[in-house]
Coordinates of C-alpha atoms and ligand atoms in Angstrom, one line a residue:
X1 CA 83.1 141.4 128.3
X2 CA 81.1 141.3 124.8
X3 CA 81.9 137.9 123.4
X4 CA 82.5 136.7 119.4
X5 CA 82.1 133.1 118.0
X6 CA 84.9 132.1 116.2
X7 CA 83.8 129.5 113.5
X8 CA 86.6 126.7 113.5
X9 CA 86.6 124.6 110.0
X10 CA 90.1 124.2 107.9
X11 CA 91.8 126.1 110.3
X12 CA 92.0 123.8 113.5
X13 CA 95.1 125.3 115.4
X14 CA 95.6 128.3 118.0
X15 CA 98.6 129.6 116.3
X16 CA 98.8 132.0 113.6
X17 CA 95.1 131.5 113.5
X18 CA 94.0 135.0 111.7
X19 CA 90.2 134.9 112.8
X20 CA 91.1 133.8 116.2
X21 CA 93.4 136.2 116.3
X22 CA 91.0 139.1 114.7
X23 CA 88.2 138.2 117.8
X24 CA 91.0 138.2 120.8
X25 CA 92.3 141.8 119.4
X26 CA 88.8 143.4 119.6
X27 CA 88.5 142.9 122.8
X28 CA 86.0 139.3 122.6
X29 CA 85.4 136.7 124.3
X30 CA 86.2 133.9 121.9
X31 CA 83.4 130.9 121.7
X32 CA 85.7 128.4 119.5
X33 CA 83.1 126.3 117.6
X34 CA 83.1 123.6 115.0
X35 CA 80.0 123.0 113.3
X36 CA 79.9 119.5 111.9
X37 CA 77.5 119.9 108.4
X38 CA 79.2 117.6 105.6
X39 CA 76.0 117.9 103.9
X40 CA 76.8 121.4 102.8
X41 CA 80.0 120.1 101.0
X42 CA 77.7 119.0 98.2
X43 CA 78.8 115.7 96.0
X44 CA 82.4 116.0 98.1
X45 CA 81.5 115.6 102.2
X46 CA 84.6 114.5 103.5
X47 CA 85.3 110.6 102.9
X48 CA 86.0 108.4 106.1
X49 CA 89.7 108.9 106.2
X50 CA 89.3 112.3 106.8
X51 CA 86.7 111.7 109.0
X52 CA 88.7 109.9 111.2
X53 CA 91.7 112.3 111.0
X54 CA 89.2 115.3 111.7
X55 CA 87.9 113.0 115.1
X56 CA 91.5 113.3 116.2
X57 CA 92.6 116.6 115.3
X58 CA 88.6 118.1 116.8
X59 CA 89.9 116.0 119.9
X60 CA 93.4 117.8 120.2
X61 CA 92.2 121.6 119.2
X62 CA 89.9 121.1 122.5
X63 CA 92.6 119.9 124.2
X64 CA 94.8 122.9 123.4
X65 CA 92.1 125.5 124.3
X66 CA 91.6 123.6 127.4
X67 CA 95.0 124.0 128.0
X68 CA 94.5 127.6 127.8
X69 CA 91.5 127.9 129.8
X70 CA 88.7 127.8 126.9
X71 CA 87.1 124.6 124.8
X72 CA 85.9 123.7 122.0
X73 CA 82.0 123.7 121.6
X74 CA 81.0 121.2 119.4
X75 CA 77.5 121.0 116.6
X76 CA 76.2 119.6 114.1
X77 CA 73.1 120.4 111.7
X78 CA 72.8 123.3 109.6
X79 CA 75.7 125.9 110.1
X80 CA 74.0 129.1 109.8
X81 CA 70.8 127.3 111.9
X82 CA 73.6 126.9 114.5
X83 CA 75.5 129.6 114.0
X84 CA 72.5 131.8 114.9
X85 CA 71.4 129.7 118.3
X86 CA 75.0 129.6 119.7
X87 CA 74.4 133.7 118.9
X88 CA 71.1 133.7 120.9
X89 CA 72.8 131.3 123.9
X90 CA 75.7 133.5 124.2
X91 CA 74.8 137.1 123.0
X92 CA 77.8 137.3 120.9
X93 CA 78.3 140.6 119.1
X94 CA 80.3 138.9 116.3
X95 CA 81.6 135.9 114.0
X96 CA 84.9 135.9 113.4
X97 CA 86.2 132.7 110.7
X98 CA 88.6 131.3 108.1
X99 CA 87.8 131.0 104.6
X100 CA 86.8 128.1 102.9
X101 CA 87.3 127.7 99.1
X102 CA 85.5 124.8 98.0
X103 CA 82.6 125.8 95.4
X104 CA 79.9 124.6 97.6
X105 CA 80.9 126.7 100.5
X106 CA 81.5 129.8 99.0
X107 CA 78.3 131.3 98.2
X108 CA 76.4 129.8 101.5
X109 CA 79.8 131.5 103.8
X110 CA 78.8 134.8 101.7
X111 CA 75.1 134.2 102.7
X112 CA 75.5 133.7 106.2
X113 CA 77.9 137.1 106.1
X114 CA 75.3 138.9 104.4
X115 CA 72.4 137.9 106.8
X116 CA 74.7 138.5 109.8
X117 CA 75.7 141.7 109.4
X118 CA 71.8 142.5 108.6
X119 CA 71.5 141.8 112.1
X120 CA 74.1 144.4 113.1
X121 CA 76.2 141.3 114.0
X122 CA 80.1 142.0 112.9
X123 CA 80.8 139.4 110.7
X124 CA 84.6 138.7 109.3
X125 CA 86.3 136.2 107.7
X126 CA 89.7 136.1 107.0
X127 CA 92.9 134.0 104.7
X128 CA 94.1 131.5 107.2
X129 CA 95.3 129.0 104.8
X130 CA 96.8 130.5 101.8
X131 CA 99.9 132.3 101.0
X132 CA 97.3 134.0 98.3
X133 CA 94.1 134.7 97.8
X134 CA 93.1 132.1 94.9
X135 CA 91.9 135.5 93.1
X136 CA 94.7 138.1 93.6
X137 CA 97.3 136.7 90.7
X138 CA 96.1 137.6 87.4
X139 CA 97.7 137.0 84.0
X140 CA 98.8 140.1 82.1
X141 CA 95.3 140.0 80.4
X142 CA 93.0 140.1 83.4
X143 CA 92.5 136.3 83.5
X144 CA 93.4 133.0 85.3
X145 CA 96.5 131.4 85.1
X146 CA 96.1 127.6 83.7
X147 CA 100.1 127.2 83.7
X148 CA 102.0 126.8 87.1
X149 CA 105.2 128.3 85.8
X150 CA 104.2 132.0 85.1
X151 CA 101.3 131.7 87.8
X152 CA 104.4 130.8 90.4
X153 CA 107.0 133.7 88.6
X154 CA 104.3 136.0 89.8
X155 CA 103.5 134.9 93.1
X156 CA 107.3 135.4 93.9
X157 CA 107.2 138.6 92.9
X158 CA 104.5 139.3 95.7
X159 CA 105.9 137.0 98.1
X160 CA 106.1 139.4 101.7
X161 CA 106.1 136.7 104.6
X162 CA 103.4 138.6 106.9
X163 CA 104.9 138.5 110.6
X164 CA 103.4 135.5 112.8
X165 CA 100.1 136.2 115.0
X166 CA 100.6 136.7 118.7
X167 CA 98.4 134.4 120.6
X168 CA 98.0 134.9 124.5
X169 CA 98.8 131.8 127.3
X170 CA 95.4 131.7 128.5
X171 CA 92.0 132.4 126.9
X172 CA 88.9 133.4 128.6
X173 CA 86.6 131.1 129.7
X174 CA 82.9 130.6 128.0
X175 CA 79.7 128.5 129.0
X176 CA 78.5 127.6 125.6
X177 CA 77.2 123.5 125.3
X178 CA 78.5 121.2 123.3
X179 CA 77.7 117.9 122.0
X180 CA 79.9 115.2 122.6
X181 CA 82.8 114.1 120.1
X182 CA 81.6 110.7 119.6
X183 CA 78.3 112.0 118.8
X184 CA 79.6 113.4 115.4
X185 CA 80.6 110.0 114.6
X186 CA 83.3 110.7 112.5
X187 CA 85.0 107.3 113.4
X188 CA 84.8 103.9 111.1
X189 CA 82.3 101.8 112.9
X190 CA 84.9 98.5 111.6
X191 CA 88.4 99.9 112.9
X192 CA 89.7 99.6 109.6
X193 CA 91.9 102.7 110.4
X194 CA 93.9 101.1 113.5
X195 CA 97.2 100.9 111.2
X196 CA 97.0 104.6 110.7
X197 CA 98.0 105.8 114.0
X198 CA 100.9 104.4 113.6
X199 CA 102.3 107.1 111.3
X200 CA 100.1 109.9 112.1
X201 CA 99.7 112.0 114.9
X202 CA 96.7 114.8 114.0
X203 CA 96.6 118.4 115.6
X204 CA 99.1 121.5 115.9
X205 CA 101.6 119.7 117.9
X206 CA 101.7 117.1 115.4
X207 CA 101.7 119.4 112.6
X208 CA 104.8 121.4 114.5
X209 CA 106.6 117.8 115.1
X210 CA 105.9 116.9 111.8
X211 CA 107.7 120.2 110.3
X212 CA 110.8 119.5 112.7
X213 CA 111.3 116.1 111.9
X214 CA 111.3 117.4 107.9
X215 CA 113.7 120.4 108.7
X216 CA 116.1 118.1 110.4
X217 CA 115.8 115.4 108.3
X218 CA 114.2 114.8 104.7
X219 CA 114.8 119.1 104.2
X220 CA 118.3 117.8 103.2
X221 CA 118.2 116.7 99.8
X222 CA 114.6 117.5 99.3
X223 CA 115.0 118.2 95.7
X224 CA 116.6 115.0 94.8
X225 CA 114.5 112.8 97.1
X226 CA 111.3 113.7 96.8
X227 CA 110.8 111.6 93.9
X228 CA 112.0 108.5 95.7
X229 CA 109.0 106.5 97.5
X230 CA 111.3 104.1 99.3
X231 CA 112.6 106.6 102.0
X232 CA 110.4 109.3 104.2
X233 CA 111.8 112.6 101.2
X234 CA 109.1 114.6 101.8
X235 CA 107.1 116.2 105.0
X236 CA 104.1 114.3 105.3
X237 CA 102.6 117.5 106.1
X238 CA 99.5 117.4 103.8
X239 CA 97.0 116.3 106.0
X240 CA 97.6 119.0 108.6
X241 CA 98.1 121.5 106.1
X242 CA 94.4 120.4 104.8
X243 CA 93.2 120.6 108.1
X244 CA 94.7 123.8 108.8
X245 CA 96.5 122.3 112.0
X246 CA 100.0 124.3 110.5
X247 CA 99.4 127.3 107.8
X248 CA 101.8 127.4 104.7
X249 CA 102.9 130.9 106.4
X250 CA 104.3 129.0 109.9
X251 CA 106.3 126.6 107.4
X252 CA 108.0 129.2 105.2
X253 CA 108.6 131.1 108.3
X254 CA 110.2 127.8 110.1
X255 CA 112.4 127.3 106.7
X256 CA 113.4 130.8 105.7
X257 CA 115.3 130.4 109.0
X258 CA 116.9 127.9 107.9
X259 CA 118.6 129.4 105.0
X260 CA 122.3 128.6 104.3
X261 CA 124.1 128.2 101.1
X262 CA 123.9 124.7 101.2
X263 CA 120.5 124.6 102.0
X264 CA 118.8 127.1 99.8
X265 CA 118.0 124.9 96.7
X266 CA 116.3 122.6 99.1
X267 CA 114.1 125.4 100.5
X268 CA 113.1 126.5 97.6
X269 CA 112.0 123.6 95.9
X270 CA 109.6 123.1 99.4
X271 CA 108.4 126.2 98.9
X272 CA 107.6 125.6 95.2
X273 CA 105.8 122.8 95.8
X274 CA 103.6 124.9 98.3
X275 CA 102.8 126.9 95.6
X276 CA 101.7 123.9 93.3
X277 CA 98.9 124.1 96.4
X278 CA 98.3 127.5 95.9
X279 CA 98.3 127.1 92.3
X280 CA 95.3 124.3 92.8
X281 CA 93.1 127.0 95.0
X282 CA 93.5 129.2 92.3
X283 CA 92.5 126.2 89.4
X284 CA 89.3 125.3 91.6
X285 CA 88.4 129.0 92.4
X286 CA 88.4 129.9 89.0
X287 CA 87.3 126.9 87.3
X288 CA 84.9 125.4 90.4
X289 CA 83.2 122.5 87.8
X290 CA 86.3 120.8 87.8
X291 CA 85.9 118.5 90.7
X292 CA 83.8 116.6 87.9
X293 CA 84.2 118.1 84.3
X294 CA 87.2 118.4 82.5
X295 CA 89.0 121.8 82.5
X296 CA 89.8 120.9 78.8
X297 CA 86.5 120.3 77.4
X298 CA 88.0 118.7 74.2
X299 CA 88.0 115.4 76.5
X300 CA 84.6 115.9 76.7
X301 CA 84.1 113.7 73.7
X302 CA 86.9 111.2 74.6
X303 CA 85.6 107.8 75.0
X304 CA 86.6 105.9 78.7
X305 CA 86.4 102.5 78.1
X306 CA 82.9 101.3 79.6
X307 CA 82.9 100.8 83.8
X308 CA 84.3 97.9 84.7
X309 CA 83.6 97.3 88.5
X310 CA 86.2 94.3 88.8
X311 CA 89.1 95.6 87.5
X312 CA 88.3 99.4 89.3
X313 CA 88.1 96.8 92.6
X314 CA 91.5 95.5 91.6
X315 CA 93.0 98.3 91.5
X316 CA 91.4 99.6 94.6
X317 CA 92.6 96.2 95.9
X318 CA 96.3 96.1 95.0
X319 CA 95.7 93.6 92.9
X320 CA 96.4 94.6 89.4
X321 CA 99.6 92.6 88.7
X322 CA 101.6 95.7 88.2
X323 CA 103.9 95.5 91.7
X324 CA 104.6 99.5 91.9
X325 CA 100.7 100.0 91.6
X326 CA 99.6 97.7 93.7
X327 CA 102.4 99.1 96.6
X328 CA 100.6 102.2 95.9
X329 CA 97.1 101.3 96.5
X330 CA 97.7 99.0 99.4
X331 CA 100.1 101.9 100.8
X332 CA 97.0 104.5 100.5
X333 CA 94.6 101.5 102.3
X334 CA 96.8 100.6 105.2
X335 CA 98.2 104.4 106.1
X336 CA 95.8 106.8 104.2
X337 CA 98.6 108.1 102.6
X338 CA 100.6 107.5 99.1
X339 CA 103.8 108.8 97.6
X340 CA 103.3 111.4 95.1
X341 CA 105.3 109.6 92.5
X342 CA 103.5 106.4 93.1
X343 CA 100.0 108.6 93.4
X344 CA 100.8 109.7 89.3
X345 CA 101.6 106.2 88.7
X346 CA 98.4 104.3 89.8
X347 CA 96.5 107.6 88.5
X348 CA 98.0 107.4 84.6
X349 CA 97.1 103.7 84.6
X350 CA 94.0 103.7 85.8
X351 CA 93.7 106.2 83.0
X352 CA 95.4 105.5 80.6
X353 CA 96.0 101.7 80.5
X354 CA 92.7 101.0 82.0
X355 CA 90.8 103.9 80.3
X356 CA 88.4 104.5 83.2
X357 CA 87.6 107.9 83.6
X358 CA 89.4 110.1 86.0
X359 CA 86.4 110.2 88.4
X360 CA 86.8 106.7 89.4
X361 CA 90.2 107.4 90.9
X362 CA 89.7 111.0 92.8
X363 CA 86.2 109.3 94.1
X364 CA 88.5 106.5 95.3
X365 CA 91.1 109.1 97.0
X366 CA 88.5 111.2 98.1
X367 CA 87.5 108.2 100.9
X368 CA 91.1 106.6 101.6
X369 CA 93.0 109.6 101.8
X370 CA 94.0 111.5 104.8
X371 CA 95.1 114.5 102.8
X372 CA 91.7 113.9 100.7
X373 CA 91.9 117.6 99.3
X374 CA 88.9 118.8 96.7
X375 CA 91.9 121.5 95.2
X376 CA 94.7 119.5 95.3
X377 CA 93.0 116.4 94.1
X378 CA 91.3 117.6 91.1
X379 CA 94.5 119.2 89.7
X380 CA 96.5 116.0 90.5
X381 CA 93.8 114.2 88.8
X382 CA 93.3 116.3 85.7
X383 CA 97.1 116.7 85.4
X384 CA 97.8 112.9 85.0
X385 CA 94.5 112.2 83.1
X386 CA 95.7 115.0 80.8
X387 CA 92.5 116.8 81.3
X388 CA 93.7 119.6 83.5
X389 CA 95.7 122.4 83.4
X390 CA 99.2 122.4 82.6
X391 CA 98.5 118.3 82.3
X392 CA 101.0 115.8 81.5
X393 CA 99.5 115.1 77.8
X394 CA 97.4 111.9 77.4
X395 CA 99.7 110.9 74.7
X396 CA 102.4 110.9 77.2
X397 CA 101.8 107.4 79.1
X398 CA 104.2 106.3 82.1
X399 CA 105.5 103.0 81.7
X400 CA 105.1 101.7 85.1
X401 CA 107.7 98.9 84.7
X402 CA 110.1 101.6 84.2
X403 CA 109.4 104.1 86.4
X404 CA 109.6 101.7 89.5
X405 CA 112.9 100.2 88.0
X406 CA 113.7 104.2 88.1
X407 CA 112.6 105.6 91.5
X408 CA 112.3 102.4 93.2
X409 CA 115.7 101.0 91.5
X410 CA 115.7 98.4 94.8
X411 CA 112.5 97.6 95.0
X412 CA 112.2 98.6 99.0
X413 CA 109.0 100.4 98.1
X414 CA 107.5 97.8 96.3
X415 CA 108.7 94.7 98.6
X416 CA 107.5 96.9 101.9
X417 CA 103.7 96.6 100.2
X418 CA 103.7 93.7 98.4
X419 CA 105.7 91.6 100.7
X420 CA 104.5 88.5 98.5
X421 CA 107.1 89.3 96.2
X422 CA 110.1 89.2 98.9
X423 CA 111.6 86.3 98.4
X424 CA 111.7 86.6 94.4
X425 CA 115.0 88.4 92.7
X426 CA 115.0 91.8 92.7
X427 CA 115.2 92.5 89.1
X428 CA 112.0 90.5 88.9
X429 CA 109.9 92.2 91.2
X430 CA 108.9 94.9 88.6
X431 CA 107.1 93.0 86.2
X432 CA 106.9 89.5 87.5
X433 CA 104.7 87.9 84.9
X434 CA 107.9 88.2 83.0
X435 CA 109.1 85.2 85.0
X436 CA 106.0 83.2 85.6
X437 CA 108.1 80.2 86.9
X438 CA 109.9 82.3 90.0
X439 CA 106.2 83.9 90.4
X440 CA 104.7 80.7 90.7
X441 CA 107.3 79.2 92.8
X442 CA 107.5 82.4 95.1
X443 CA 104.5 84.2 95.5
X444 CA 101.4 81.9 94.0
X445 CA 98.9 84.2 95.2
X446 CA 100.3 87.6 93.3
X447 CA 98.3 88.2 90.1
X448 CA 100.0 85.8 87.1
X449 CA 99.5 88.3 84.5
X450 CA 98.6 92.1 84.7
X451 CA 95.1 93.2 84.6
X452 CA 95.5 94.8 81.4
X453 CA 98.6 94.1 79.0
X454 CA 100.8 97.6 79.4
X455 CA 101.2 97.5 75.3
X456 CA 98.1 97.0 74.2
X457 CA 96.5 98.8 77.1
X458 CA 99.2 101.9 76.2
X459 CA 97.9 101.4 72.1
X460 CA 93.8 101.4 72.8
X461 CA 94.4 104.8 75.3
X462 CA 96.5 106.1 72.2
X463 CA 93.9 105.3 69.4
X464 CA 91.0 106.6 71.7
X465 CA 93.0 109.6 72.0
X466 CA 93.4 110.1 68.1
X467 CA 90.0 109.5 68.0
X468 CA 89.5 113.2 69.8
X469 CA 91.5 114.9 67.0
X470 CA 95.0 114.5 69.2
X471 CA 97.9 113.8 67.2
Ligands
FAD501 P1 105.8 117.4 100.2 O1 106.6 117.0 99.0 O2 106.4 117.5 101.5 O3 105.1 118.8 99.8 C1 104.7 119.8 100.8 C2 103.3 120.3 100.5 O4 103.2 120.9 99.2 C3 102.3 119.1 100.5 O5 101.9 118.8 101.8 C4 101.2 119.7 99.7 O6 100.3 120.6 100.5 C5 101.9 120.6 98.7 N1 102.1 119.8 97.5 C6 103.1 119.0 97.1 N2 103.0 118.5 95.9 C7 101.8 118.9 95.4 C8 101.1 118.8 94.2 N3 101.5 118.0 93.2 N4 99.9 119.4 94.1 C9 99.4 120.2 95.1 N5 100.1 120.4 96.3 C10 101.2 119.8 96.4 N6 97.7 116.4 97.7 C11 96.8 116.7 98.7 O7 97.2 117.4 99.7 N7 95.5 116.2 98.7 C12 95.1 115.4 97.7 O8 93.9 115.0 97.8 C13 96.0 115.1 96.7 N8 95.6 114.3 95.7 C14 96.4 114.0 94.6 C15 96.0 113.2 93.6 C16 96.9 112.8 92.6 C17 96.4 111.9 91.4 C18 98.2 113.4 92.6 C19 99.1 113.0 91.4 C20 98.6 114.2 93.6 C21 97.7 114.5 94.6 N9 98.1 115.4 95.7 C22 97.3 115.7 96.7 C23 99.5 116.1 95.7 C24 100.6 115.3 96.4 O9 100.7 114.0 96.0 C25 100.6 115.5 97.9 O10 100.3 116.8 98.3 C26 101.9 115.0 98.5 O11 102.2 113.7 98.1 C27 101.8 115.1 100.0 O12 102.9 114.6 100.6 P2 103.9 115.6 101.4 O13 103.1 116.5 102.4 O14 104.9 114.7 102.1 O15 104.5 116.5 100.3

């Protein structure tokens, strides 16, 4: 039987794997490999917390295809380098794989199809994470969308659920070598990820769990909630659907299933906010120096206040005196995750109130998150910063007092992650330099005062914004 390597990356499940899929159906043996090469990811190799989720989710999608009778075979170095040895170790006539749509990958993937097929080996890659192509909606004139709203009208349009992808009970076996897992070293020599496991479990079956603990729970009312950070209201599906471990195609399958008349607004909504991820492989496809330069290049001029290494380690720290940023930050250290309410709020005041650049915070996401996502968090960045696409304006500054006292009216998010603040009245838990007695009495280590004062940080980001010829 002629064999095909199938190139595992952002597509680390068995299921509805198209390129997996595409090798079995031509009659292949399939060599599963993952080549680990975070040096060809440019300024944006993965940060540690995806490192360690990747260590996990590597661990289970060997498990799985030992399960089936196949493994996982394991390299690091140069991909095409390996790529072309586990071709001379195992004769395989072809390469199937997933696209990748970061801007570093893009052009060395073309390469390595190019040169392969050269060699009369069948090279193929296939969509096995997006509901579209990042290049097949167009505005009316030919170009990129840069607003979500028409880009999404569209997509709807053209929305045809493709029908799932068989996959067999056993797979062939293979005798490619591997290296060992640990040898990739993709887990925090200090342990500071122990709390993660907690709430995570990486890999398709965690992915599936994940999806059925959202359709019989946080599904209901997922309009309404999603905004609230002081329940589970959303899926917590972003780091498998990052990693691939679920595709956006399994989940609208698993929901349109679902559909009842009390239920539909619900759905929808979900799937809207899938297509907010869609909408950010489009941003980053057609726009692929936004990772680092503003999409609107009229910031270009706008002037950040100057670095400021302690405060940027405060608010890395949770310790910026503002209790709904702070939750947020010391949410994001101890689980690799944050709320994407709270995620816009420490994001505008970084910003905005602090006036560091934009930079500072997706650098600082990039390393903590588990969902760390180059599309999804350079639109979420430019959007709050103002500097995106379809962006919040700059002029339009959340007021992070009231916007806990909105979607945190209790304070259960901010008391779960600042737990200093427990024992103080609930009303003062939003902006407890407002009471310095009660904050001195009950929690003398919290911050006395806010890092920056929210009216005259709100006025400087407001003049510096003039300054660019804003209104
Ligand atoms: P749900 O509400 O259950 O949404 C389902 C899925 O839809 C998500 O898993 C995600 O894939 C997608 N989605 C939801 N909201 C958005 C959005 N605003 N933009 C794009 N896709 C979205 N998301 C990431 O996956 N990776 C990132 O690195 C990332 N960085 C962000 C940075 C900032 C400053 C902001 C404001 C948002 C960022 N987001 C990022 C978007 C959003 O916060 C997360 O996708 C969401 O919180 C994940 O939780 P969930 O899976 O429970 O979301």
């Amino acid at each position: 039987m002629s064999s095909a390597l199938v190139w595992f990356r952002r597509d680390l499940r068995l299921q509805d794997n198209p390129a997996l899929h595409a090798a079995l159906e031509a009659g292949h043996t399939p060599v599963p490999v993952y080549i680990h090469a975070p040096h060809e990811e440019g300024s944006w190799a993965p940060g540690e917390a995806s490192n360690t989720w990747l260590h996990r989710s590597l661990a289970a999608l060997d498990a799985d295809l030992q399960a089936r009778g196949s493994s996982l075979v394991l390299r690091q170095g140069d991909s095409q380098a390996e790529l072309q040895a586990l071709i001379d170790e195992t004769g395989a006539e072809a390469v199937y794989w997933n696209r990748k749509y970061e801007p570093a990958t893009q052009p060395r993937d073309a390469t390595i199809k190019r040169e392969l097929r050269e060699q009369g080996i069948d090279a193929q890659s296939c969509n096995g994470s997006l509901m579209f192509e990042p290049w097949d909606l167009a505005t009316q004139q030919g170009g990129p969308y840069k607003v979500f709203t028409p880009y999404w009208r569209n997509a709807l349009t053209r929305l045809h659920i493709p029908a799932p992808l068989k996959l067999p009970d056993t797979l062939p076996a293979h005798d490619a070598r591997s290296v060992s897992l640990a040898e990739l070293k993709l887990t925090p020599t200090l342990n500071w990820d122990q709390q993660f496991w907690e709430h995570w479990q990486p890999g398709e079956a965690g992915a599936q769990e994940a999806l059925t603990v959202f359709i019989d729970g946080a599904l209901n009312g997922y309009r309404q909630q999603r905004d609230l950070p002081d329940r589970v209201g959303t899926s917590l599906l972003s780091p498998h659907l990052h990693f691939g471990e679920i595709s956006p195609w399994q989940i609208v399958r698993r929901l349109e299933a679902e559909r009842s008349a009390g239920r539909d607004a619900d759905i929808d909504g979900y799937i809207r906010e899938l297509g907010w991820r869609e909408f950010s492989y489009h941003l980053l496809h057609h726009f692929p120096k936004t990772p680092e330069h503003n999409l609107n290049p009229r910031f270009d001029s706008f002037q950040w206040a100057r670095d400021n290494p302690s405060q940027l380690a405060a608010w890395q720290q949770g310790r910026t005196g503002i209790p709904i940023v702070d939750a947020g930050l010391r949410e994001l250290w101890a689980t690799g995750y944050m709320h994407n309410r709270v995620r816009m709020l420490v994001a505008s005041f970084l910003c905005k109130h602090m006036r560091q650049h934009w930079l500072h915070g997706a650098r600082w996401f990039w390393d903590t998150l588990v969902d760390a996502d180059l599309a999804n968090n350079t639109m979420g960045w430019q959007w709050v910063a103002g500097t995106g696409a379809d962006a919040a304006p700059y002029f339009r500054i959340f007021n992070p007092v009231t916007q806990a006292q909105k979607f945190d009216p209790n304070a259960r998010y901010i008391t779960r992650w600042v737990p200093e603040l427990a024992t103080l009245p609930v009303k003062a838990r939003f902006a407890p330099w407002q009471t310095p007695d009660l904050l001195a009495q009950h929690a003398p280590s919290y911050p006395a005062l806010p890092i920056v004062d929210l009216a005259a940080g709100r006025d400087a980001a407001l003049t510096a914004y003039r300054r660019t010829g804003g209104e």
